[in-house]
Each structure stands twice: as C-alpha cells, then as structure tokens.
Short mmCIF file of C-alpha atoms in Angstrom, two decimals:
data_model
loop_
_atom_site.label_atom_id
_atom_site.label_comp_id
_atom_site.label_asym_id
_atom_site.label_seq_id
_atom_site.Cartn_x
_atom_site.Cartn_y
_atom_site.Cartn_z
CA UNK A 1 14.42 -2.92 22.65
CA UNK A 2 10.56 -2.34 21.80
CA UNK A 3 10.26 -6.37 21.66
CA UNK A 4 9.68 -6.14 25.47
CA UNK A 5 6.27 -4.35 24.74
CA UNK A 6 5.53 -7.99 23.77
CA UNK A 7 7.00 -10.22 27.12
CA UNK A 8 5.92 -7.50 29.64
CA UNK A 9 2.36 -7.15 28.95
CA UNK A 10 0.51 -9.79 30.87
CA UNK A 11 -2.16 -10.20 27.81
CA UNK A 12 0.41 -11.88 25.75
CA UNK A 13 0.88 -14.50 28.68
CA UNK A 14 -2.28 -15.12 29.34
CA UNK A 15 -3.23 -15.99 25.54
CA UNK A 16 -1.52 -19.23 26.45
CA UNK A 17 -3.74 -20.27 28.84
CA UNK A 18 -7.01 -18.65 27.30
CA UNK A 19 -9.39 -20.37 24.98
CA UNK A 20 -9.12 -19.42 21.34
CA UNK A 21 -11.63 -16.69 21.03
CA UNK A 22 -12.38 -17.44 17.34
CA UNK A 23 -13.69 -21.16 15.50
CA UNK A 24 -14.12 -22.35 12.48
CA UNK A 25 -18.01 -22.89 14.03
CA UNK A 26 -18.35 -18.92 14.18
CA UNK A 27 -17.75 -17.87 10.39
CA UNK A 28 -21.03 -16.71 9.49
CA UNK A 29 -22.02 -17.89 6.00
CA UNK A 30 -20.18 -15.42 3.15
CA UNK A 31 -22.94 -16.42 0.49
CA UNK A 32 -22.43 -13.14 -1.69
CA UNK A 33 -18.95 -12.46 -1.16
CA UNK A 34 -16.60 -12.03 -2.69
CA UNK A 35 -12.35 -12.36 -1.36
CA UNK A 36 -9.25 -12.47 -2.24
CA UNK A 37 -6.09 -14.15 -0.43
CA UNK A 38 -2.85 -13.01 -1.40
CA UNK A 39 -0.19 -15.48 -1.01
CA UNK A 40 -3.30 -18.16 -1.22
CA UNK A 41 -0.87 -21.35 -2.08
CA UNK A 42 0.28 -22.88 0.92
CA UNK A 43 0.34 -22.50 4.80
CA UNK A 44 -2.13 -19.68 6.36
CA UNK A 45 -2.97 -18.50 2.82
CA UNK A 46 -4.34 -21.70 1.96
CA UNK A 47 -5.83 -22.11 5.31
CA UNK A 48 -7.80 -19.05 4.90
CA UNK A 49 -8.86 -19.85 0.82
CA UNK A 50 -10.52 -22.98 2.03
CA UNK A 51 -12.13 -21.57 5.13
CA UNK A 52 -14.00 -18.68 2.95
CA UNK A 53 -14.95 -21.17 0.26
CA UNK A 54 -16.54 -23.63 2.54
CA UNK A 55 -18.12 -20.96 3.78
CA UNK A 56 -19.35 -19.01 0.53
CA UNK A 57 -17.37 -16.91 -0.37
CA UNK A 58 -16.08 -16.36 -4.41
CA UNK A 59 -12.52 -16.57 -3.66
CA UNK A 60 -9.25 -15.29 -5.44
CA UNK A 61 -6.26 -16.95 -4.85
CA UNK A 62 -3.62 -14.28 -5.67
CA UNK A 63 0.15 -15.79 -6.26
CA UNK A 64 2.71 -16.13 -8.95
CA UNK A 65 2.14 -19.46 -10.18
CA UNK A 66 -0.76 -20.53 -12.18
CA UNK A 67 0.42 -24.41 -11.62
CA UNK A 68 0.55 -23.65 -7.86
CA UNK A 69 -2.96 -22.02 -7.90
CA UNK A 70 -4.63 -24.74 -10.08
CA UNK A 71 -2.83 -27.66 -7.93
CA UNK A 72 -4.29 -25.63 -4.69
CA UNK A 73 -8.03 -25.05 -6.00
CA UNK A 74 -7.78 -29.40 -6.97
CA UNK A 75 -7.03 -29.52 -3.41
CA UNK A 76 -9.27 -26.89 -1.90
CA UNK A 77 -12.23 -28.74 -2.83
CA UNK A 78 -11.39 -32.09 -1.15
CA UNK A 79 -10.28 -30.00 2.07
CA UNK A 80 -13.44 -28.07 1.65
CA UNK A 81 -15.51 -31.29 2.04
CA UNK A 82 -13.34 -32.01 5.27
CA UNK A 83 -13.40 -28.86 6.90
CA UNK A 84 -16.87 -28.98 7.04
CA UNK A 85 -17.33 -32.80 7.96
CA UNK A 86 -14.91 -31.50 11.00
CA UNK A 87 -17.08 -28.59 12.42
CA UNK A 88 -20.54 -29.68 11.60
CA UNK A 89 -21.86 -27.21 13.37
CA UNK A 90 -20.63 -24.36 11.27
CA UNK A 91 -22.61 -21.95 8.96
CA UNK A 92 -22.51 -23.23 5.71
CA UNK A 93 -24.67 -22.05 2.36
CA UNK A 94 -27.27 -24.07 1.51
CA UNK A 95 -28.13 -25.57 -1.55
CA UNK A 96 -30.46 -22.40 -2.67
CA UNK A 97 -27.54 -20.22 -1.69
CA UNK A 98 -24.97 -21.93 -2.95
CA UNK A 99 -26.49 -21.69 -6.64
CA UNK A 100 -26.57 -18.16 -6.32
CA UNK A 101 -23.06 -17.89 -5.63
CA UNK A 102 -22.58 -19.86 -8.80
CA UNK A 103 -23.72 -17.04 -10.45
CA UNK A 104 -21.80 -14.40 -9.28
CA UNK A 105 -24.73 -12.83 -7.63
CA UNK A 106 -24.52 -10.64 -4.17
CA UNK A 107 -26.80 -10.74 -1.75
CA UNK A 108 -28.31 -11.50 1.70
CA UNK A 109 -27.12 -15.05 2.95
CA UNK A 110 -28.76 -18.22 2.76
CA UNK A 111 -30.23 -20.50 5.37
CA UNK A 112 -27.30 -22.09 7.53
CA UNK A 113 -27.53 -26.03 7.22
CA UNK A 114 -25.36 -28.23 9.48
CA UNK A 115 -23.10 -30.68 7.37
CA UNK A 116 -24.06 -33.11 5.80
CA UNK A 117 -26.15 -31.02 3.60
CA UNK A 118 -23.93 -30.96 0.34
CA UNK A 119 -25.59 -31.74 -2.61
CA UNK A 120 -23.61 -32.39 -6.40
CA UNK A 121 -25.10 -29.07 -7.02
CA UNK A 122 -22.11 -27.03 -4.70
CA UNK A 123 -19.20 -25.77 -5.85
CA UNK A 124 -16.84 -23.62 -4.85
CA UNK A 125 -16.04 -20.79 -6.44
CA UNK A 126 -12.12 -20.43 -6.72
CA UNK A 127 -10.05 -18.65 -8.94
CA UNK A 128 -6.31 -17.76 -9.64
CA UNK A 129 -5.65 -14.01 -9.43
CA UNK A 130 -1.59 -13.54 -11.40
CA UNK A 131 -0.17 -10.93 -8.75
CA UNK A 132 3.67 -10.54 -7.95
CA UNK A 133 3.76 -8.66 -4.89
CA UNK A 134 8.23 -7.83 -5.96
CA UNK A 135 7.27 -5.45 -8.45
CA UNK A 136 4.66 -2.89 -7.99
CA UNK A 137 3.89 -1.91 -11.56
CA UNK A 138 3.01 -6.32 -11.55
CA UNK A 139 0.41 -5.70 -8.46
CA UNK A 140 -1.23 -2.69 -9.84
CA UNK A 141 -1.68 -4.76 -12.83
CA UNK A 142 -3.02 -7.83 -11.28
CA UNK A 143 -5.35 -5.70 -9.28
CA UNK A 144 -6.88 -3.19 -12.07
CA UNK A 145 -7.47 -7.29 -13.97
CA UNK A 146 -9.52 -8.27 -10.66
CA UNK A 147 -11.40 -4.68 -11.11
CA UNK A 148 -12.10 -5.59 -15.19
CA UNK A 149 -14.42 -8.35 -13.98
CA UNK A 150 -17.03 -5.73 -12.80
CA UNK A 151 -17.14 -8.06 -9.08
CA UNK A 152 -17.72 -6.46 -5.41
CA UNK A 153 -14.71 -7.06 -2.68
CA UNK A 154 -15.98 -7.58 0.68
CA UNK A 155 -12.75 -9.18 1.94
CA UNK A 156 -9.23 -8.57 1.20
CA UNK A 157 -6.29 -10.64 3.51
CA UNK A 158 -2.57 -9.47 2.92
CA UNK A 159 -1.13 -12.54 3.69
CA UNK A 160 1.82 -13.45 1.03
CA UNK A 161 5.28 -12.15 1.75
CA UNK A 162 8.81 -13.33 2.48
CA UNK A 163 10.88 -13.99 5.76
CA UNK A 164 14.43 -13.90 6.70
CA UNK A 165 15.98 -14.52 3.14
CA UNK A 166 19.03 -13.04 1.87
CA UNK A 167 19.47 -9.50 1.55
CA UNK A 168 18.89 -7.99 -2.30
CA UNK A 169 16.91 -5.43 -4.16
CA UNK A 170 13.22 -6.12 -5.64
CA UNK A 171 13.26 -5.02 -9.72
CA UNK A 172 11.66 -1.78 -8.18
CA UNK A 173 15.27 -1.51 -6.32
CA UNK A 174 13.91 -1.78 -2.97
CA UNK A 175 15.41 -3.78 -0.13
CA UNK A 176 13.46 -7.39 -0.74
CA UNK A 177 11.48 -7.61 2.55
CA UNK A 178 10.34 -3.63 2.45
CA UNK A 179 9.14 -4.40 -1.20
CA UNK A 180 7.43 -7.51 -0.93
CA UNK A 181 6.11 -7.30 2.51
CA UNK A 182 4.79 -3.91 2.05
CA UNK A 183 5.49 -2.04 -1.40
CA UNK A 184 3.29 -4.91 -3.09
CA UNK A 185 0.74 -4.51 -0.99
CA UNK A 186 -0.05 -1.05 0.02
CA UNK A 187 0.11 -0.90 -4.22
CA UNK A 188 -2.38 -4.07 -4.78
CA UNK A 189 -4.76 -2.86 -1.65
CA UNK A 190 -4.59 1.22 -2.64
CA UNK A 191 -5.68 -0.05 -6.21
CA UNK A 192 -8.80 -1.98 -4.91
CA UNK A 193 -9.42 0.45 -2.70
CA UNK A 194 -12.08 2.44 -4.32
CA UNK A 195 -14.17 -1.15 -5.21
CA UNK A 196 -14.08 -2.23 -1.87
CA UNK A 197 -15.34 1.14 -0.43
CA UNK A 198 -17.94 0.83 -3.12
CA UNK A 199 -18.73 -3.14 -1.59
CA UNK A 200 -19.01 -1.99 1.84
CA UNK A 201 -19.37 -3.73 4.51
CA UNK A 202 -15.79 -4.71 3.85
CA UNK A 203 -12.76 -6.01 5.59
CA UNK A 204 -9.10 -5.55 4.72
CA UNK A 205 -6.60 -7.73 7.02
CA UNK A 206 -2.91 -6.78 7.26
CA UNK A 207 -1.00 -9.81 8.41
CA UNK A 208 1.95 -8.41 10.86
CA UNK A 209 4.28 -10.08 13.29
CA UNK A 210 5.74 -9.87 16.65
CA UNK A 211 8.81 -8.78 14.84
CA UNK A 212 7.37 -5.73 13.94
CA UNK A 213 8.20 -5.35 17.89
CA UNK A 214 12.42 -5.64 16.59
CA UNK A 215 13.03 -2.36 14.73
CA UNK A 216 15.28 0.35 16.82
CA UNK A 217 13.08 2.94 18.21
CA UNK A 218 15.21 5.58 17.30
CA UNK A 219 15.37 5.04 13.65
CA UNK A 220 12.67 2.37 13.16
CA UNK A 221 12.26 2.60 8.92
CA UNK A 222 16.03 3.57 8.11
CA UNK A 223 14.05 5.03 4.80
CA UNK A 224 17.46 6.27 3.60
CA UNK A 225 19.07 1.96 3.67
CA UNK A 226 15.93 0.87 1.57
CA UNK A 227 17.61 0.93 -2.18
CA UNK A 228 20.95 0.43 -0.22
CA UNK A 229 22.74 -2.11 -2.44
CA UNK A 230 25.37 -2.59 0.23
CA UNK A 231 23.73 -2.33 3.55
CA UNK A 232 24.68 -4.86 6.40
CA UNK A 233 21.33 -5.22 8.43
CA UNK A 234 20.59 -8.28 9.64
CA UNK A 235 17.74 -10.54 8.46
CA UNK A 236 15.49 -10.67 11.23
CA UNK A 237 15.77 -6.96 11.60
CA UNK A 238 14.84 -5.58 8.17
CA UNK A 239 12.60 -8.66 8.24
CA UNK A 240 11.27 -6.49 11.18
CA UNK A 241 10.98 -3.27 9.46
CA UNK A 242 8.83 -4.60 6.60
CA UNK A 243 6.31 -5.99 9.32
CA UNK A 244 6.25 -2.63 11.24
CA UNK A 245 5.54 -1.07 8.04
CA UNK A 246 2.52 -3.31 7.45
CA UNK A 247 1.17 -2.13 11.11
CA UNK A 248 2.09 1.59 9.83
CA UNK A 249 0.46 1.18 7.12
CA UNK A 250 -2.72 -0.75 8.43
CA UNK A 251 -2.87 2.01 11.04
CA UNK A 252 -2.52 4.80 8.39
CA UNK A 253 -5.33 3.08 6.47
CA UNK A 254 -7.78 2.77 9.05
CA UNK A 255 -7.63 6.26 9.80
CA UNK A 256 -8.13 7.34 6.26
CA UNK A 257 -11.21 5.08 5.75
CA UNK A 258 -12.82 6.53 9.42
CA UNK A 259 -15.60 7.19 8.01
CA UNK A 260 -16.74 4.44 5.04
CA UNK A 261 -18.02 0.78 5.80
CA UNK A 262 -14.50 -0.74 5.33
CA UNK A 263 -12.66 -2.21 8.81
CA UNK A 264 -9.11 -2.17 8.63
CA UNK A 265 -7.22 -4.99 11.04
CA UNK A 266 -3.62 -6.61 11.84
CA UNK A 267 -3.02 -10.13 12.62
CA UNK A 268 -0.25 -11.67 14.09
CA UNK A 269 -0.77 -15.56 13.33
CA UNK A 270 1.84 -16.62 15.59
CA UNK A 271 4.48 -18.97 14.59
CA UNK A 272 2.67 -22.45 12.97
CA UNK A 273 4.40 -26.18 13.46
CA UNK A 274 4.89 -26.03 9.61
CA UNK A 275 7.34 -22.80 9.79
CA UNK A 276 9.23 -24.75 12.83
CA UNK A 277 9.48 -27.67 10.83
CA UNK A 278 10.94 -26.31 7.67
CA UNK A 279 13.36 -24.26 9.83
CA UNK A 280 14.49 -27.73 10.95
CA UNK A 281 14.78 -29.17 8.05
CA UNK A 282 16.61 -26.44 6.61
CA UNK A 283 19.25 -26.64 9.75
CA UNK A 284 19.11 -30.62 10.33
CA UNK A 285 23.29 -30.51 10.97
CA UNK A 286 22.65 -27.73 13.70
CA UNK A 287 22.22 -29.53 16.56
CA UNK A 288 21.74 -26.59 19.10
CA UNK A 289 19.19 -25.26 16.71
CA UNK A 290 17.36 -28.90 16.39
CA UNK A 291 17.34 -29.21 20.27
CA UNK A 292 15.55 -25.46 20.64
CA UNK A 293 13.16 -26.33 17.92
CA UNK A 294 11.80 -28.89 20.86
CA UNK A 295 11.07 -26.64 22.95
CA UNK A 296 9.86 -24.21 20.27
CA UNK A 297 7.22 -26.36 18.70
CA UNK A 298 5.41 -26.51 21.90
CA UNK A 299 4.61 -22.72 21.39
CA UNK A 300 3.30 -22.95 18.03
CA UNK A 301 0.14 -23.40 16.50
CA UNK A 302 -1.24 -25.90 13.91
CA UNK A 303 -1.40 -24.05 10.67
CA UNK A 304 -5.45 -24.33 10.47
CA UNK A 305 -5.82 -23.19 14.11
CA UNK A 306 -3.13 -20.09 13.57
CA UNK A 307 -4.96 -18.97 10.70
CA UNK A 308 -8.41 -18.31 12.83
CA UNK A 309 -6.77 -14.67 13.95
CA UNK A 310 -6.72 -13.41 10.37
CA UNK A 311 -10.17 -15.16 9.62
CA UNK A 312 -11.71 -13.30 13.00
CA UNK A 313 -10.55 -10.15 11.34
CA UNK A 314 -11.92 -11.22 8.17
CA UNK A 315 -15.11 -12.75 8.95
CA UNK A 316 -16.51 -12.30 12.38
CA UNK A 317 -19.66 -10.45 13.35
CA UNK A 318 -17.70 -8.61 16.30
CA UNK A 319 -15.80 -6.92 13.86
CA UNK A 320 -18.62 -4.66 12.71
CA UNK A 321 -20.56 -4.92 15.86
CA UNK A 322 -17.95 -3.86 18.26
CA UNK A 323 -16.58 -1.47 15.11
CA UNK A 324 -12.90 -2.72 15.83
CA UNK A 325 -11.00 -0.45 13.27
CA UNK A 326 -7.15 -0.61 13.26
CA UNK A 327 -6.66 -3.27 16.04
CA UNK A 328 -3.94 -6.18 16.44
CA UNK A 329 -4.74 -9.57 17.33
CA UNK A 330 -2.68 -12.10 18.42
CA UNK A 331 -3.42 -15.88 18.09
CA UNK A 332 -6.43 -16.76 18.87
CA UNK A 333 -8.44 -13.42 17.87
CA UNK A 334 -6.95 -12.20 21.07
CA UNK A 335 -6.21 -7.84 21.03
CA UNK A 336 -3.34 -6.71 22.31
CA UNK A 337 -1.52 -3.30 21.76
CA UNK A 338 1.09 -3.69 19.50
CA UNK A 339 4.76 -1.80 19.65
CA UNK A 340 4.30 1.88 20.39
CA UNK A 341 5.98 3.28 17.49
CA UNK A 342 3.27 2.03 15.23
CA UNK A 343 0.75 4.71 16.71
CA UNK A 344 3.25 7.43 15.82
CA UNK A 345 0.83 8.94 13.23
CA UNK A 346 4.49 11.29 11.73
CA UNK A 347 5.90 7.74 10.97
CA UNK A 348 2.45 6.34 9.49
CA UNK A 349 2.32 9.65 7.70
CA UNK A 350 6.12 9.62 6.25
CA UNK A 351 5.45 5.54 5.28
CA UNK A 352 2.46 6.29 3.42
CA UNK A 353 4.29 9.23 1.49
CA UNK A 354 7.47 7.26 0.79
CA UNK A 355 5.25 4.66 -0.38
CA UNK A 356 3.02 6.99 -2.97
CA UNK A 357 6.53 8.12 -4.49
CA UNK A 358 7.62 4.35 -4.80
CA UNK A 359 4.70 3.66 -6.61
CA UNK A 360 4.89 6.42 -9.15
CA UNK A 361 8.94 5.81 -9.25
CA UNK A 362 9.98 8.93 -7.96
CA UNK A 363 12.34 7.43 -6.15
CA UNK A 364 14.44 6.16 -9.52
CA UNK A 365 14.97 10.01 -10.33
CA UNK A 366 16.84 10.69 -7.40
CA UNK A 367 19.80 8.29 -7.54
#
C-alpha cells in the first residue's frame, strides 16, 4: 500500500522531534492583500482567517452560511486582539497602514510595530464570500461575485471540504468526497485564476492529507465509480481519492502556471486535538476506540499550531525566495515527498480533463 511512502521515509519521523519551521512571529505584514479562506468557519479555516487579518490582509471567508460567517468575523476580531497580544513580536500593520487597508488600497507594506500598537483606528477587514463547494455551477458563481468587486487576490487557501461521511452523490452526481474535496475547488480556483495571475505575486494552497497516501496504486481515481450510485468503497478510501486528487491537481496547476508569479503548494495540517476530540465524542460507547484516542491525541497538533503549514505556504518569504512551486509540507512547514502516484503527470493530466468535462456537464450526457 502507497501509505508506507509515509512511515518509511525518515523525514516524516524526524518532524516529531524537529522544531516547527514556521511561527506566527514570521508572517510578514499582508498590508495590501487581499485572501480568501474557503471553509473559513471553524477549525484550520478559522485559524488561518484570523492569522491573515491580524496580519493585514482583506480577508474572505468563503462558506455556506451567512450566520456562521457573521458569528466568525464577531469572533475574529476579539481573537485578532489575542493573537497578537500572544506573539508580540510579530509583523503587524501599523496605524498608517492599517488605514490604507481600510480603503481597499494595494500596495507596499507598512512599518512593522510590535503589539501593543493598536489604535481605535484598526480594523480588520473581513468579509463573507456565499460559496458551496457540492455544486460547481454554486462555486463558479460565488467566485465570478468575488471577481465583480474589481479586488486583486494575492492569496487563495483550499481549505473547506468533508471527511469520512456517508457515501452519496453531490447535486452534480458525483461521489460526495470527489465533489466537494476537489470538483468545488478546482471550479472556484480555475475561475479566479486569471485575477490572481493578474495580482501576482500570488499564492494558491491546496490542503491535502496523508490519506492521499491510501488510494490503490493500480487504479488510484476509479474515474469510472465516481457517479456510481451503488458503489461499496469504503470511507477512508474514497475519502483518500478526493485528497490525492487535490495533490493531482495542485501538481497539475503548478506546472501550468511555470512561468507567471503565482506559487502553487500542498499542505498536510496533520491531525488537530479538535478532530480527535469530536471523533470521541461521536464514539463515547466505543471503548476500544476511546482508549486509542489516548494514545492518538499525543500525535496531534493544537488547531492554531497545525494551521502554521498552510500559512507557511501562504505567507512566508521562503516561498518566493527559494521559488518552492508544487511542494508538500507536512506539519510544521516541514517538505516531504508525497505518494508517488501524484507525480504521474498521465494521471494529473486525465484529473484535470475529467474535471473540465465535470464542469461544463459533459458528464450528464453520457449516462
């Protein structure tokens, strides 16, 4: 199985004895920027909204809910003030700067002030972006509305999705991790794509998984089970295929933008104490399963310190300076080569092509 790529390569061993390579101290100030999170609500999504805005950064918090988003920016703002009380060495806007972001205007950023140097006069700029990553026609939609508002997009994270739930189709009529994992996405991020070329330097960050490690080699995208209305994979395993798909597809990316001032990366956040937790909770009468979450937890990672991978990707000078283009990272901003199969440019190729004709519904003619 192509999960031992993972538990044979020393790298992935030694991340648990290395110090994180990334910090909430080495975001550079994102005055002038302009981001959006998908899946922005809760967990590393959330994480990541509040880490741009405290930073800068004109974030979009793109999600179904409007009530989820609203209750989330009330938060942000509070966990704003304490991210930065926390790591008062950080690079934050200052006042000057700040006031410019108000405004919507790009530029170069301001002077970095260690905190406390809020003033009443700093606000964060969040906003709800409607995007429902189940149906595609939804996240070209919510996408061409971001590109009305005439705004740059220097950062894009692909973070929403869905894990291990019951097997059924997405309205589209696609297998429900494929189509929310990946349809939604390559449709959102293809969309955007042109504006963020335009906004370069840019970043685009694919979240992945090490169960993008799970899929059988020999048939790792069973294309032909995807609108399968009766097919008996298992849930971690098409759970699998939707997170090779977003390496596939991150790799398939890269290459295509080789030569414009947009770097494409993966990030695998690890498994956060929040994940464990509701797994417990959702098993409490299990004892067997309550026992291994014990042992579990002690490999996880708080959700503020897991979500530093997909903010190195995001944010960090080495990006650019190093020009790391289609890389994976494991937690924390540690590279490591991910399955294999995911370099196989054929399958990156035959993704990207099954995922054009999903978006313009070709596939609804043929059944």
């Amino acid at each position: 199985m192509p999960v031992c790529n993972v538990f044979t390569n020393p790298k992935f061993w030694k991340t648990f004895f290395l110090e994180n390579q990334y910090s909430y101290d080495q975001i550079p100030d994102l005055t002038g920027k302009v981001a959006i999170v998908t899946g922005a609500t809760g967990g590393l999504g959330y994480a990541t909204v509040v880490a741009l805005a405290a930073h800068g950064a004109h974030v979009f918090l793109a999600c179904r809910s409007r009530d989820r988003a609203e209750a989330a920016i009330q938060q942000a703002h509070t966990d704003i003030l304490q991210l930065q009380f926390d790591h008062p060495n950080g690079h934050y806007p200052s006042t000057s700067s700040a006031s410019a972001a108000e405004k919507g205007l790009a530029g170069s950023a301001g002077q970095s002030q260690p905190y406390p140097f809020q003033s009443s006069t700093f606000k964060p700029k969040l906003e709800f972006l409607e995007l429902e990553l189940g149906q595609m026609d939804k996240a070209r939609a919510a996408a061409e509305t971001f590109l009305t508002k005439g705004l740059p997009l220097h950062i894009l994270v692909c973070n929403g999705g869905i894990k291990n739930r019951p097997f059924e189709l997405t309205p589209d009529g696609y297998e429900n991790h494929f189509g929310i994992n990946h349809l939604g996405h390559f449709v959102f991020t293809t969309t955007l794509l042109d504006r963020i070329r335009q906004s370069g330097p840019a970043r685009i960050v694919i979240l992945a998984s090490f169960a993008h490690e799970l899929p059988s080699s020999s048939n790792p995208i069973p294309f032909n089970l995807l609108r399968n209305p009766t097919t008996n994979q298992a849930t971690l395993i098409r759970y699998g295929q939707s997170k090779l798909a977003n390496v596939l597809f991150a790799k398939a990316l890269t290459r295509r933008l080789a030569g414009d001032q947009v770097w494409v990366n993966i990030a695998h956040p690890g498994c956060t104490d929040a994940q464990i937790q509701m797994a417990v909770e959702e098993k409490k009468d299990n004892r067997s399963f309550y026992a291994f979450s014990r042992l579990w937890l002690k490999t996880s990672y708080p959700v503020k310190e897991a979500a530093l991978t997909q903010l190195f990707c995001a944010t960090a000078a080495d990006v650019e300076g190093k020009d790391l283009r289609g890389r994976y990272f494991i937690p924390v901003a540690n590279e490591m080569r991910p399955n294999p199969i995911s370099e196989n440019v054929a399958l990156q190729e035959e993704l990207w092509s099954y995922s054009e004709q999903a978006a313009r519904g070709e596939h609804d003619s043929k059944l």
